[in-house]
CSV table of C-alpha atoms in Angstrom, one decimal:
chain,number,residue,atom,x,y,z
A,1,UNK,CA,0.0,0.0,0.0
A,2,UNK,CA,1.3,3.5,-0.9
A,3,UNK,CA,0.8,5.3,2.4
A,4,UNK,CA,1.1,8.8,1.1
A,5,UNK,CA,-1.4,8.1,-1.7
A,6,UNK,CA,-3.8,6.7,0.9
A,7,UNK,CA,-3.5,9.7,3.2
A,8,UNK,CA,-4.5,11.9,0.2
A,9,UNK,CA,-7.4,9.6,-0.6
A,10,UNK,CA,-9.1,10.0,2.7
A,11,UNK,CA,-9.3,13.7,1.8
A,12,UNK,CA,-8.8,15.0,5.4
A,13,UNK,CA,-8.8,18.8,4.7
A,14,UNK,CA,-8.1,21.7,7.0
A,15,UNK,CA,-11.3,22.9,8.7
A,16,UNK,CA,-12.8,19.4,8.6
A,17,UNK,CA,-13.9,17.0,11.4
A,18,UNK,CA,-13.6,13.3,11.1
A,19,UNK,CA,-15.7,11.3,13.6
A,20,UNK,CA,-14.0,7.9,13.7
A,21,UNK,CA,-14.4,4.6,15.6
A,22,UNK,CA,-11.3,3.2,17.2
A,23,UNK,CA,-12.7,-0.3,17.4
A,24,UNK,CA,-13.2,-2.6,20.4
A,25,UNK,CA,-9.6,-2.1,21.8
A,26,UNK,CA,-7.3,-4.4,19.8
A,27,UNK,CA,-5.1,-2.2,17.6
A,28,UNK,CA,-5.2,-4.9,14.9
A,29,UNK,CA,-9.0,-4.2,14.5
A,30,UNK,CA,-8.6,-0.5,13.8
A,31,UNK,CA,-9.5,0.4,10.2
A,32,UNK,CA,-6.8,1.7,7.8
A,33,UNK,CA,-8.9,4.9,7.2
A,34,UNK,CA,-8.8,5.7,11.0
A,35,UNK,CA,-5.1,5.0,11.2
A,36,UNK,CA,-4.4,7.3,8.3
A,37,UNK,CA,-6.6,10.0,10.0
A,38,UNK,CA,-4.6,9.6,13.2
A,39,UNK,CA,-1.4,10.3,11.2
A,40,UNK,CA,-2.8,13.4,9.7
A,41,UNK,CA,-4.9,15.1,12.4
A,42,UNK,CA,-3.9,18.4,14.0
A,43,UNK,CA,-6.3,18.0,16.9
A,44,UNK,CA,-7.5,14.7,18.4
A,45,UNK,CA,-10.4,14.6,20.9
A,46,UNK,CA,-10.4,11.0,22.2
A,47,UNK,CA,-12.5,8.9,24.6
A,48,UNK,CA,-11.5,6.8,27.6
A,49,UNK,CA,-12.3,3.5,25.8
A,50,UNK,CA,-9.8,3.9,23.0
A,51,UNK,CA,-6.5,2.0,23.1
A,52,UNK,CA,-4.1,4.7,24.2
A,53,UNK,CA,-1.3,2.9,22.2
A,54,UNK,CA,-3.0,4.4,19.1
A,55,UNK,CA,-1.8,7.8,20.1
A,56,UNK,CA,1.8,6.9,19.3
A,57,UNK,CA,0.8,7.1,15.6
A,58,UNK,CA,-0.1,10.8,15.8
A,59,UNK,CA,2.0,13.7,14.5
A,60,UNK,CA,4.5,15.0,16.9
A,61,UNK,CA,2.9,18.4,17.2
A,62,UNK,CA,-0.7,17.1,17.5
A,63,UNK,CA,-3.0,18.6,20.2
A,64,UNK,CA,-4.5,15.8,22.3
A,65,UNK,CA,-7.7,16.4,24.3
A,66,UNK,CA,-9.0,13.7,26.6
A,67,UNK,CA,-12.8,13.6,26.6
A,68,UNK,CA,-13.4,10.5,28.6
A,69,UNK,CA,-16.8,9.9,30.3
A,70,UNK,CA,-17.8,7.1,32.6
A,71,UNK,CA,-20.8,6.5,34.9
A,72,UNK,CA,-18.7,7.8,37.9
A,73,UNK,CA,-16.2,10.2,36.3
A,74,UNK,CA,-16.5,12.9,33.6
A,75,UNK,CA,-13.5,14.7,32.2
A,76,UNK,CA,-15.8,17.0,30.3
A,77,UNK,CA,-19.4,17.5,29.2
A,78,UNK,CA,-20.9,16.7,25.8
A,79,UNK,CA,-21.3,20.4,25.3
A,80,UNK,CA,-17.5,20.9,25.8
A,81,UNK,CA,-16.8,18.3,23.2
A,82,UNK,CA,-19.2,19.8,20.7
A,83,UNK,CA,-17.7,23.3,21.2
A,84,UNK,CA,-14.1,21.9,20.8
A,85,UNK,CA,-15.0,20.3,17.5
A,86,UNK,CA,-16.3,23.6,16.1
A,87,UNK,CA,-13.6,25.7,17.7
A,88,UNK,CA,-10.7,23.9,16.2
A,89,UNK,CA,-12.3,23.3,12.8
A,90,UNK,CA,-13.0,27.1,12.6
A,91,UNK,CA,-9.3,27.6,13.2
A,92,UNK,CA,-8.7,25.6,10.1
A,93,UNK,CA,-7.4,22.5,11.8
A,94,UNK,CA,-7.9,18.9,10.9
A,95,UNK,CA,-9.9,17.6,13.8
A,96,UNK,CA,-10.3,13.9,14.6
A,97,UNK,CA,-13.0,12.9,17.1
A,98,UNK,CA,-11.9,9.4,18.2
A,99,UNK,CA,-14.4,7.1,19.9
A,100,UNK,CA,-14.3,3.6,21.2
A,101,UNK,CA,-16.0,1.0,19.2
A,102,UNK,CA,-18.1,2.2,16.3
A,103,UNK,CA,-19.5,5.8,16.2
A,104,UNK,CA,-23.0,4.7,15.5
A,105,UNK,CA,-23.5,2.5,18.6
A,106,UNK,CA,-24.6,4.4,21.7
A,107,UNK,CA,-21.8,7.0,21.3
A,108,UNK,CA,-23.7,10.3,21.1
A,109,UNK,CA,-22.3,10.7,17.6
A,110,UNK,CA,-25.6,12.0,16.5
A,111,UNK,CA,-25.4,15.0,18.9
A,112,UNK,CA,-22.0,15.9,17.6
A,113,UNK,CA,-23.1,15.6,14.0
A,114,UNK,CA,-26.1,17.8,14.7
A,115,UNK,CA,-23.9,20.5,16.3
A,116,UNK,CA,-21.5,20.4,13.4
A,117,UNK,CA,-24.3,20.8,10.9
A,118,UNK,CA,-25.7,23.7,12.9
A,119,UNK,CA,-22.4,25.4,12.8
A,120,UNK,CA,-21.8,24.6,9.1
A,121,UNK,CA,-18.6,22.6,9.8
A,122,UNK,CA,-17.7,19.9,7.2
A,123,UNK,CA,-17.4,16.4,8.6
A,124,UNK,CA,-17.0,12.7,7.7
A,125,UNK,CA,-17.9,9.5,9.5
A,126,UNK,CA,-15.4,6.6,9.6
A,127,UNK,CA,-17.1,3.4,10.7
A,128,UNK,CA,-15.5,0.7,12.8
A,129,UNK,CA,-15.9,-2.7,14.5
A,130,UNK,CA,-18.1,-2.3,17.6
A,131,UNK,CA,-17.3,-3.9,20.9
A,132,UNK,CA,-20.4,-6.1,20.7
A,133,UNK,CA,-19.1,-7.6,17.5
A,134,UNK,CA,-15.8,-8.5,19.1
A,135,UNK,CA,-17.6,-9.9,22.2
A,136,UNK,CA,-20.2,-11.9,20.3
A,137,UNK,CA,-17.5,-13.5,18.1
A,138,UNK,CA,-16.0,-15.0,21.3
A,139,UNK,CA,-19.1,-17.0,22.1
A,140,UNK,CA,-21.0,-17.6,18.9
A,141,UNK,CA,-19.0,-20.7,17.9
A,142,UNK,CA,-19.6,-22.1,21.4
A,143,UNK,CA,-23.4,-21.9,20.9
A,144,UNK,CA,-25.3,-24.6,18.9
A,145,UNK,CA,-28.5,-22.5,18.9
A,146,UNK,CA,-28.4,-20.2,15.8
A,147,UNK,CA,-30.6,-17.1,16.0
A,148,UNK,CA,-31.8,-14.9,13.2
A,149,UNK,CA,-31.7,-11.5,15.0
A,150,UNK,CA,-29.6,-9.7,17.6
A,151,UNK,CA,-30.9,-7.1,20.0
A,152,UNK,CA,-28.5,-4.3,20.9
A,153,UNK,CA,-29.4,-2.2,24.0
A,154,UNK,CA,-27.7,0.2,26.3
A,155,UNK,CA,-27.7,0.0,30.0
A,156,UNK,CA,-27.5,3.8,30.3
A,157,UNK,CA,-30.1,6.3,29.4
A,158,UNK,CA,-28.7,9.4,27.7
A,159,UNK,CA,-28.4,12.3,30.1
A,160,UNK,CA,-30.8,15.2,29.5
A,161,UNK,CA,-32.9,13.3,26.9
A,162,UNK,CA,-36.3,11.8,26.8
A,163,UNK,CA,-35.1,8.4,25.5
A,164,UNK,CA,-37.8,5.8,25.1
A,165,UNK,CA,-37.9,3.1,27.8
A,166,UNK,CA,-36.6,-0.3,26.8
A,167,UNK,CA,-39.4,-2.7,25.8
A,168,UNK,CA,-38.4,-5.7,28.0
A,169,UNK,CA,-41.6,-7.6,27.0
A,170,UNK,CA,-40.3,-7.6,23.5
A,171,UNK,CA,-36.8,-8.6,24.5
A,172,UNK,CA,-38.0,-11.6,26.5
A,173,UNK,CA,-40.1,-12.9,23.6
A,174,UNK,CA,-37.7,-12.3,20.8
A,175,UNK,CA,-35.8,-15.2,19.3
A,176,UNK,CA,-32.6,-13.3,19.2
A,177,UNK,CA,-29.8,-12.8,21.7
A,178,UNK,CA,-29.6,-9.6,23.8
A,179,UNK,CA,-26.3,-7.7,23.8
A,180,UNK,CA,-26.1,-5.0,26.4
A,181,UNK,CA,-23.6,-2.1,26.3
A,182,UNK,CA,-22.7,-0.2,29.5
A,183,UNK,CA,-24.9,-2.5,31.6
A,184,UNK,CA,-22.6,-3.4,34.5
A,185,UNK,CA,-23.7,-0.5,36.8
A,186,UNK,CA,-27.4,-1.1,35.9
A,187,UNK,CA,-27.5,-4.8,36.0
A,188,UNK,CA,-29.9,-5.2,39.0
A,189,UNK,CA,-32.5,-3.0,37.3
A,190,UNK,CA,-32.1,-4.9,34.0
A,191,UNK,CA,-32.3,-8.3,35.7
A,192,UNK,CA,-35.5,-7.4,37.6
A,193,UNK,CA,-37.1,-5.9,34.5
A,194,UNK,CA,-36.4,-9.1,32.4
A,195,UNK,CA,-37.7,-11.4,35.1
A,196,UNK,CA,-40.8,-9.2,35.6
A,197,UNK,CA,-41.4,-9.5,31.8
A,198,UNK,CA,-41.2,-13.3,32.0
A,199,UNK,CA,-37.6,-14.3,31.4
A,200,UNK,CA,-36.6,-17.5,33.2
A,201,UNK,CA,-34.4,-17.0,36.2
A,202,UNK,CA,-31.9,-19.7,35.0
A,203,UNK,CA,-31.4,-18.0,31.6
A,204,UNK,CA,-27.7,-18.2,30.7
A,205,UNK,CA,-25.6,-15.0,30.6
A,206,UNK,CA,-22.1,-14.4,29.3
A,207,UNK,CA,-20.1,-11.3,30.2
A,208,UNK,CA,-17.1,-10.4,28.1
A,209,UNK,CA,-14.8,-8.0,29.7
A,210,UNK,CA,-12.2,-6.1,27.6
A,211,UNK,CA,-13.3,-7.8,24.4
A,212,UNK,CA,-10.5,-8.4,21.9
A,213,UNK,CA,-7.7,-7.4,24.3
A,214,UNK,CA,-5.1,-9.7,25.8
A,215,UNK,CA,-6.7,-9.2,29.2
A,216,UNK,CA,-10.1,-10.3,27.9
A,217,UNK,CA,-12.1,-12.4,30.4
A,218,UNK,CA,-15.3,-14.3,29.7
A,219,UNK,CA,-17.6,-14.9,32.6
A,220,UNK,CA,-20.7,-17.2,32.6
A,221,UNK,CA,-23.6,-17.1,35.0
A,222,UNK,CA,-27.4,-17.1,35.2
A,223,UNK,CA,-29.9,-14.2,35.2
A,224,UNK,CA,-31.0,-14.6,38.8
A,225,UNK,CA,-27.4,-14.7,40.0
A,226,UNK,CA,-25.9,-12.0,37.8
A,227,UNK,CA,-25.9,-9.1,40.3
A,228,UNK,CA,-24.1,-11.0,43.0
A,229,UNK,CA,-21.8,-12.6,40.4
A,230,UNK,CA,-20.6,-9.2,39.2
A,231,UNK,CA,-20.0,-8.1,42.8
A,232,UNK,CA,-18.2,-11.2,43.8
A,233,UNK,CA,-15.9,-11.4,40.8
A,234,UNK,CA,-15.5,-7.6,40.7
A,235,UNK,CA,-16.5,-7.4,37.0
A,236,UNK,CA,-15.7,-4.0,35.7
A,237,UNK,CA,-16.5,-2.0,32.5
A,238,UNK,CA,-15.9,-2.1,29.7
A,239,UNK,CA,-17.9,-5.2,29.4
A,240,UNK,CA,-20.6,-6.6,27.1
A,241,UNK,CA,-23.4,-8.6,28.6
A,242,UNK,CA,-24.9,-11.3,26.3
A,243,UNK,CA,-28.2,-13.0,27.3
A,244,UNK,CA,-29.8,-16.2,25.9
């Protein structure tokens, strides 16, 4: 591959924002387009879930801004991030917004896109492998029960929004597996809602922590036991919960 030719082909111009997914964590799973954007960006605003080893591929004079947010700690607000994107783009910089996983899966990418459109800033979206894909790949070959749909849900409601409530009755009766992002801190509520909607207490659950990384761990338990299991084994985010 001609690297210089490829950098030109992603067309990362001054005054442009690229919103890119950094994949589930393993550097080998990052797309070539995102790697090339890393090498070219003047400003990189990155999340806590990206593999920090990616930052060694940046330009020497790049401006790095940490924008990590967890359920217990927030380096900044979403409003801060939106304003940074516009501020540096208006300064004619190449701005890379680097998110863990894929930008379309529960990442608030839509809020950033809306703000960029409102402020007439040009942007591009670079898709990526989402963490649920990496996690599901670890268990699918171990399951003999092939399903024809997957249900992706988030354990966190977006702050300051009127997000619709999850339809647990549907999830219980669907034929597909349920893959839960950001569900560790909300697992008691999720468990109770599923049982109330009719899911069997002995339903199997897999929890994949740090999917795709060398320190990946796969836990197996049952729905009724999951809250105590997570406490006893000190299961921490980032983790994907897979049910059924």
